[in-house]
Tab-separated table of N, CA, C and O in Angstrom:
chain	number	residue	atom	x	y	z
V	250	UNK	N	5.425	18.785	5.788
V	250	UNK	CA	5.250	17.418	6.143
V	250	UNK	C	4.260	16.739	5.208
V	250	UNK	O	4.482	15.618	4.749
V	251	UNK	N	3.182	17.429	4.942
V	251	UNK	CA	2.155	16.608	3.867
V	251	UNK	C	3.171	16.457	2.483
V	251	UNK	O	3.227	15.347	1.953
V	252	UNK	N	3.901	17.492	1.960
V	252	UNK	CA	4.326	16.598	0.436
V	252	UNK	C	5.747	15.474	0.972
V	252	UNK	O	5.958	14.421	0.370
V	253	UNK	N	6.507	15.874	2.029
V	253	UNK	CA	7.172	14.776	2.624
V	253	UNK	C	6.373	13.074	2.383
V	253	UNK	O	6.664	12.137	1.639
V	254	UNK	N	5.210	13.288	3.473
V	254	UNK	CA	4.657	12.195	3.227
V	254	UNK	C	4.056	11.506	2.277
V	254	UNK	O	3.874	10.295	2.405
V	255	UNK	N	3.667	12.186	1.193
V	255	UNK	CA	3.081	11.667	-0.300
V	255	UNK	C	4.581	11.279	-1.263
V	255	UNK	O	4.583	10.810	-2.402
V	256	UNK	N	5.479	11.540	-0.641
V	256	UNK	CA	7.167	10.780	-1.569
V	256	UNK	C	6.590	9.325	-1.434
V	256	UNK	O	6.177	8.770	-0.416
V	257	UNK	N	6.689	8.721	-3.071
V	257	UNK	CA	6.814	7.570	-3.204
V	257	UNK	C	7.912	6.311	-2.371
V	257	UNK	O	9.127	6.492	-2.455
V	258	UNK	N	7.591	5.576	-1.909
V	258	UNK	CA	8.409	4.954	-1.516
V	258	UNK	C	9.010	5.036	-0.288
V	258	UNK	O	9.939	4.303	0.050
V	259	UNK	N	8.380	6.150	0.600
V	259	UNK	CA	8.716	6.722	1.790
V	259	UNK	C	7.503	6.278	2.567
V	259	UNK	O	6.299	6.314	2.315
V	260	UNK	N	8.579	5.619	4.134
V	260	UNK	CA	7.418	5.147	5.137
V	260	UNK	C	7.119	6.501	6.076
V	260	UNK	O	8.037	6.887	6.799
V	261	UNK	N	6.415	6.903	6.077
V	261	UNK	CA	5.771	7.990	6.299
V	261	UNK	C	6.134	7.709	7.987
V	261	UNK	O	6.450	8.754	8.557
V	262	UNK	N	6.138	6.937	8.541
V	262	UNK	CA	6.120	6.467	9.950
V	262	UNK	C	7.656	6.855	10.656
V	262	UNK	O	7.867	7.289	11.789
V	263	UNK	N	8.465	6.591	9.758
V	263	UNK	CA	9.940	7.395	10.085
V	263	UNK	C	10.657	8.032	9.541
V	263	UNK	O	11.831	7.856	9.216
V	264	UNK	N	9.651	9.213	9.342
V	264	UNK	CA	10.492	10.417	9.082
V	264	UNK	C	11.075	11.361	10.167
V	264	UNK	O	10.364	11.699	11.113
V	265	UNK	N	12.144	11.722	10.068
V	265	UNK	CA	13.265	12.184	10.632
V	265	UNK	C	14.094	13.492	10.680
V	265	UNK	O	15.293	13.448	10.401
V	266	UNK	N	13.388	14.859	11.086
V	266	UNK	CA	13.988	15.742	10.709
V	266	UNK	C	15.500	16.424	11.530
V	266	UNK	O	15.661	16.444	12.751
V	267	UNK	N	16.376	16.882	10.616
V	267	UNK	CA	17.503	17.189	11.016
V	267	UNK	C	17.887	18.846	10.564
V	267	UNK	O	17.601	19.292	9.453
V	268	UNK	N	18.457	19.502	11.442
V	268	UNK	CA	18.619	20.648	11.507
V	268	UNK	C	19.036	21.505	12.444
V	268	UNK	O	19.734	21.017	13.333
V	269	UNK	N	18.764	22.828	12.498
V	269	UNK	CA	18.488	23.492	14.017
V	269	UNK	C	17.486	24.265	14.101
V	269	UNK	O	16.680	23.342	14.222
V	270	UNK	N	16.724	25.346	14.149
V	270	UNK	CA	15.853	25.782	14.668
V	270	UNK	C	14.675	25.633	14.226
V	270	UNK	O	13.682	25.822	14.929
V	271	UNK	N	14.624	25.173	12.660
V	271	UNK	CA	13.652	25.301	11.698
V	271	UNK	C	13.477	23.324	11.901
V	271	UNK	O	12.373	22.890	11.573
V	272	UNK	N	14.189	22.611	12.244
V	272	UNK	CA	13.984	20.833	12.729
V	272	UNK	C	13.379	21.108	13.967
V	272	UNK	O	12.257	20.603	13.918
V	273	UNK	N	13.554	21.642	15.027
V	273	UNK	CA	12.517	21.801	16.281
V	273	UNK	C	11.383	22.465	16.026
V	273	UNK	O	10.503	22.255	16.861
V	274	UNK	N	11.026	23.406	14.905
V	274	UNK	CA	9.932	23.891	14.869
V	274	UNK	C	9.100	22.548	13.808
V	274	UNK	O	7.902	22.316	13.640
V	275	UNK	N	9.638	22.251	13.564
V	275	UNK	CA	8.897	21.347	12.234
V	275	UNK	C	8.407	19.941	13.819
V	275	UNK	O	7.304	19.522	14.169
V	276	UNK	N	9.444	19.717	14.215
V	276	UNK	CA	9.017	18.505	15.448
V	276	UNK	C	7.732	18.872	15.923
V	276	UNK	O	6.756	18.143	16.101
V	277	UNK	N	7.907	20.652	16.189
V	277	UNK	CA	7.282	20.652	17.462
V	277	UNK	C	5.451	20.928	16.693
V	277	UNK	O	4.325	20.876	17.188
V	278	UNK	N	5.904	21.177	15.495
V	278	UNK	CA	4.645	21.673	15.165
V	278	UNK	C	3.409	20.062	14.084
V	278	UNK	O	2.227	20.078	13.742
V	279	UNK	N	4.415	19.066	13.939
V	279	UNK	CA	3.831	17.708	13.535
V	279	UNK	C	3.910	16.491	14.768
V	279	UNK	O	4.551	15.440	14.777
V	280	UNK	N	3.350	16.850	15.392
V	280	UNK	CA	3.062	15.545	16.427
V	280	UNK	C	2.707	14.649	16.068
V	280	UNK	O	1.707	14.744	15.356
V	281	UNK	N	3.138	13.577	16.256
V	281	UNK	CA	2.845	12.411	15.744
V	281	UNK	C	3.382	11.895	14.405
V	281	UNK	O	3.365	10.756	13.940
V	282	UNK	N	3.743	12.755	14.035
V	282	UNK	CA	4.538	12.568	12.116
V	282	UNK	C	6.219	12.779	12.242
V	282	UNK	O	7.075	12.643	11.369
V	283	UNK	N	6.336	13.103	13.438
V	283	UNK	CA	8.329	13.003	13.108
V	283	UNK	C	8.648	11.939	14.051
V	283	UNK	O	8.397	11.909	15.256
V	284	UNK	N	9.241	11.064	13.327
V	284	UNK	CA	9.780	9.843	14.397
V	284	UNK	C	11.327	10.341	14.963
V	284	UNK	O	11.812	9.629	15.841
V	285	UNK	N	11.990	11.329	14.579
V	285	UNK	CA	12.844	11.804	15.475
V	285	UNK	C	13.439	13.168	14.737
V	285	UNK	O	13.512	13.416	13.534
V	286	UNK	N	13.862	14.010	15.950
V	286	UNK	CA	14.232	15.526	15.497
V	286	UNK	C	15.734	15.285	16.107
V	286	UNK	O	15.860	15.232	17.330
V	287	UNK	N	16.972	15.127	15.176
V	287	UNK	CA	17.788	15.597	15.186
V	287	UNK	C	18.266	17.473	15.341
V	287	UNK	O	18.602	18.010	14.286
V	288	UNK	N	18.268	18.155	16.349
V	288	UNK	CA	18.627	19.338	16.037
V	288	UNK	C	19.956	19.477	17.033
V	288	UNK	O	20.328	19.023	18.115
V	289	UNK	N	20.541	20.570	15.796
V	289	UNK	CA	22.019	21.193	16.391
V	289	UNK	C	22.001	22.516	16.869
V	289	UNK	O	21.661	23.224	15.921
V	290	UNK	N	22.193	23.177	17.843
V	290	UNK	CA	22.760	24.436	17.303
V	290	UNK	C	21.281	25.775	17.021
V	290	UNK	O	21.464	26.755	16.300
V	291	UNK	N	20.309	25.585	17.540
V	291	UNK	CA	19.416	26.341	16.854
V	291	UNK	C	19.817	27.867	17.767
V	291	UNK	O	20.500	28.084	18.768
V	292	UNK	N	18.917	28.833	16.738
V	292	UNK	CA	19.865	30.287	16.976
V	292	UNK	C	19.431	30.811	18.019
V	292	UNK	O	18.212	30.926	17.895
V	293	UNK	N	19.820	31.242	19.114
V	293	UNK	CA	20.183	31.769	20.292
V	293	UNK	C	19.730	31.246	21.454
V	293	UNK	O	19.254	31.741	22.475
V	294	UNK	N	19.988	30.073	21.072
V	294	UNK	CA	19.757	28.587	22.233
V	294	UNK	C	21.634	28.185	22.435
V	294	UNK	O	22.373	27.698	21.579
V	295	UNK	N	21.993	28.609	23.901
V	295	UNK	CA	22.925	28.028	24.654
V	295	UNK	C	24.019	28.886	23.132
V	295	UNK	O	24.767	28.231	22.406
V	296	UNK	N	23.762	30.631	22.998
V	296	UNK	CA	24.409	31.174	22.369
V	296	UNK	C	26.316	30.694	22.441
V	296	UNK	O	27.040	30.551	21.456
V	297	UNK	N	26.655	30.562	23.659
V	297	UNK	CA	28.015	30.735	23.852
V	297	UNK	C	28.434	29.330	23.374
V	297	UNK	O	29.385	29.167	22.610
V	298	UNK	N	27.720	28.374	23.834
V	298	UNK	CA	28.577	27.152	23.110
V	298	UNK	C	28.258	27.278	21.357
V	298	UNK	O	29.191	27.165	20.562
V	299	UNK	N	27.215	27.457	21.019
V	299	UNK	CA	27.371	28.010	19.508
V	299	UNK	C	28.399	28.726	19.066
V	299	UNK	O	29.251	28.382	18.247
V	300	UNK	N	28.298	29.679	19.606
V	300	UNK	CA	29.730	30.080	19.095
V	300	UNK	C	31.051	29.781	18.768
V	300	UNK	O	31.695	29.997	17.741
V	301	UNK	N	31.480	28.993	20.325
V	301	UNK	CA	32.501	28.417	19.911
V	301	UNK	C	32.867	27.060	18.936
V	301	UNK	O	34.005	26.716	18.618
V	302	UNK	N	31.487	26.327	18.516
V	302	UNK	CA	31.558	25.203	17.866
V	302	UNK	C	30.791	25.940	16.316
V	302	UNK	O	30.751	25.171	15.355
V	303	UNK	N	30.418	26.869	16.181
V	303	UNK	CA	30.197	27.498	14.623
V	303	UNK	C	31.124	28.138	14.564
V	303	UNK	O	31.692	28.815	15.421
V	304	UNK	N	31.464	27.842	12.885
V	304	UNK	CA	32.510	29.066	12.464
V	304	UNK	C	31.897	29.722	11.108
V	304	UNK	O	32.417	30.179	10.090
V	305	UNK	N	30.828	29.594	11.466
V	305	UNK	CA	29.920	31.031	11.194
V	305	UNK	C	28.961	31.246	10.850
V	305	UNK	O	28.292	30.214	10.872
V	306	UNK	N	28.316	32.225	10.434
V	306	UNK	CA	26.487	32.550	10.810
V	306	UNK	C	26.855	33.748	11.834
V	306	UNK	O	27.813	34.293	12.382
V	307	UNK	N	25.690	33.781	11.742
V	307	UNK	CA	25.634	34.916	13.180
V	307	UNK	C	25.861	35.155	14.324
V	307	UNK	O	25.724	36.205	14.951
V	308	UNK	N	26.526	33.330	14.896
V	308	UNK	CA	27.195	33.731	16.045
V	308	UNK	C	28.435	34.232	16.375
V	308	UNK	O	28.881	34.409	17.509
V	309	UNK	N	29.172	34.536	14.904
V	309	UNK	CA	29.922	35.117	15.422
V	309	UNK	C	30.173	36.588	15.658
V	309	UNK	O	31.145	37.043	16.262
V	310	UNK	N	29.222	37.259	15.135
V	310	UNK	CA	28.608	38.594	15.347
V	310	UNK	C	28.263	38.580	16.877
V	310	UNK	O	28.285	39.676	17.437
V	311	UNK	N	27.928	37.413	17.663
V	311	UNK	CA	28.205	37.678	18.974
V	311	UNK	C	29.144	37.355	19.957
V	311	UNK	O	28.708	37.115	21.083
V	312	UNK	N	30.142	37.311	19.789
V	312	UNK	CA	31.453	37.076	20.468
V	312	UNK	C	32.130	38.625	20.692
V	312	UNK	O	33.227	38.747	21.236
């Protein structure tokens, strides 16, 4: 998040991370610095619907 926020030209105020497990850890760990956490899908959160909506990674090693 600190070299995020030193990008020229970037309002530091809405930044926006998107992802899955590694976008909730980044949310959860800058309070106050992510104006919103898009996350999908992070790994072995609500495994079974992952599965059926990835077609692939490691969930399908669990099916």
């Amino acid at each position: 998040m600190d070299a995020v926020a030193e990008l020229p030209g970037l309002d530091s105020g809405r930044v926006v991370v998107a992802g899955g497990g590694l976008a909730l850890a980044v949310a959860g760990l800058a309070p106050g610095r992510v104006a919103a956490a898009r996350v999908g899908l992070p790994f072995l959160c609500r495994f079974r619907h992952a599965a059926r909506f990835s077609g692939e990674g490691p969930y399908l090693e669990l099916t």
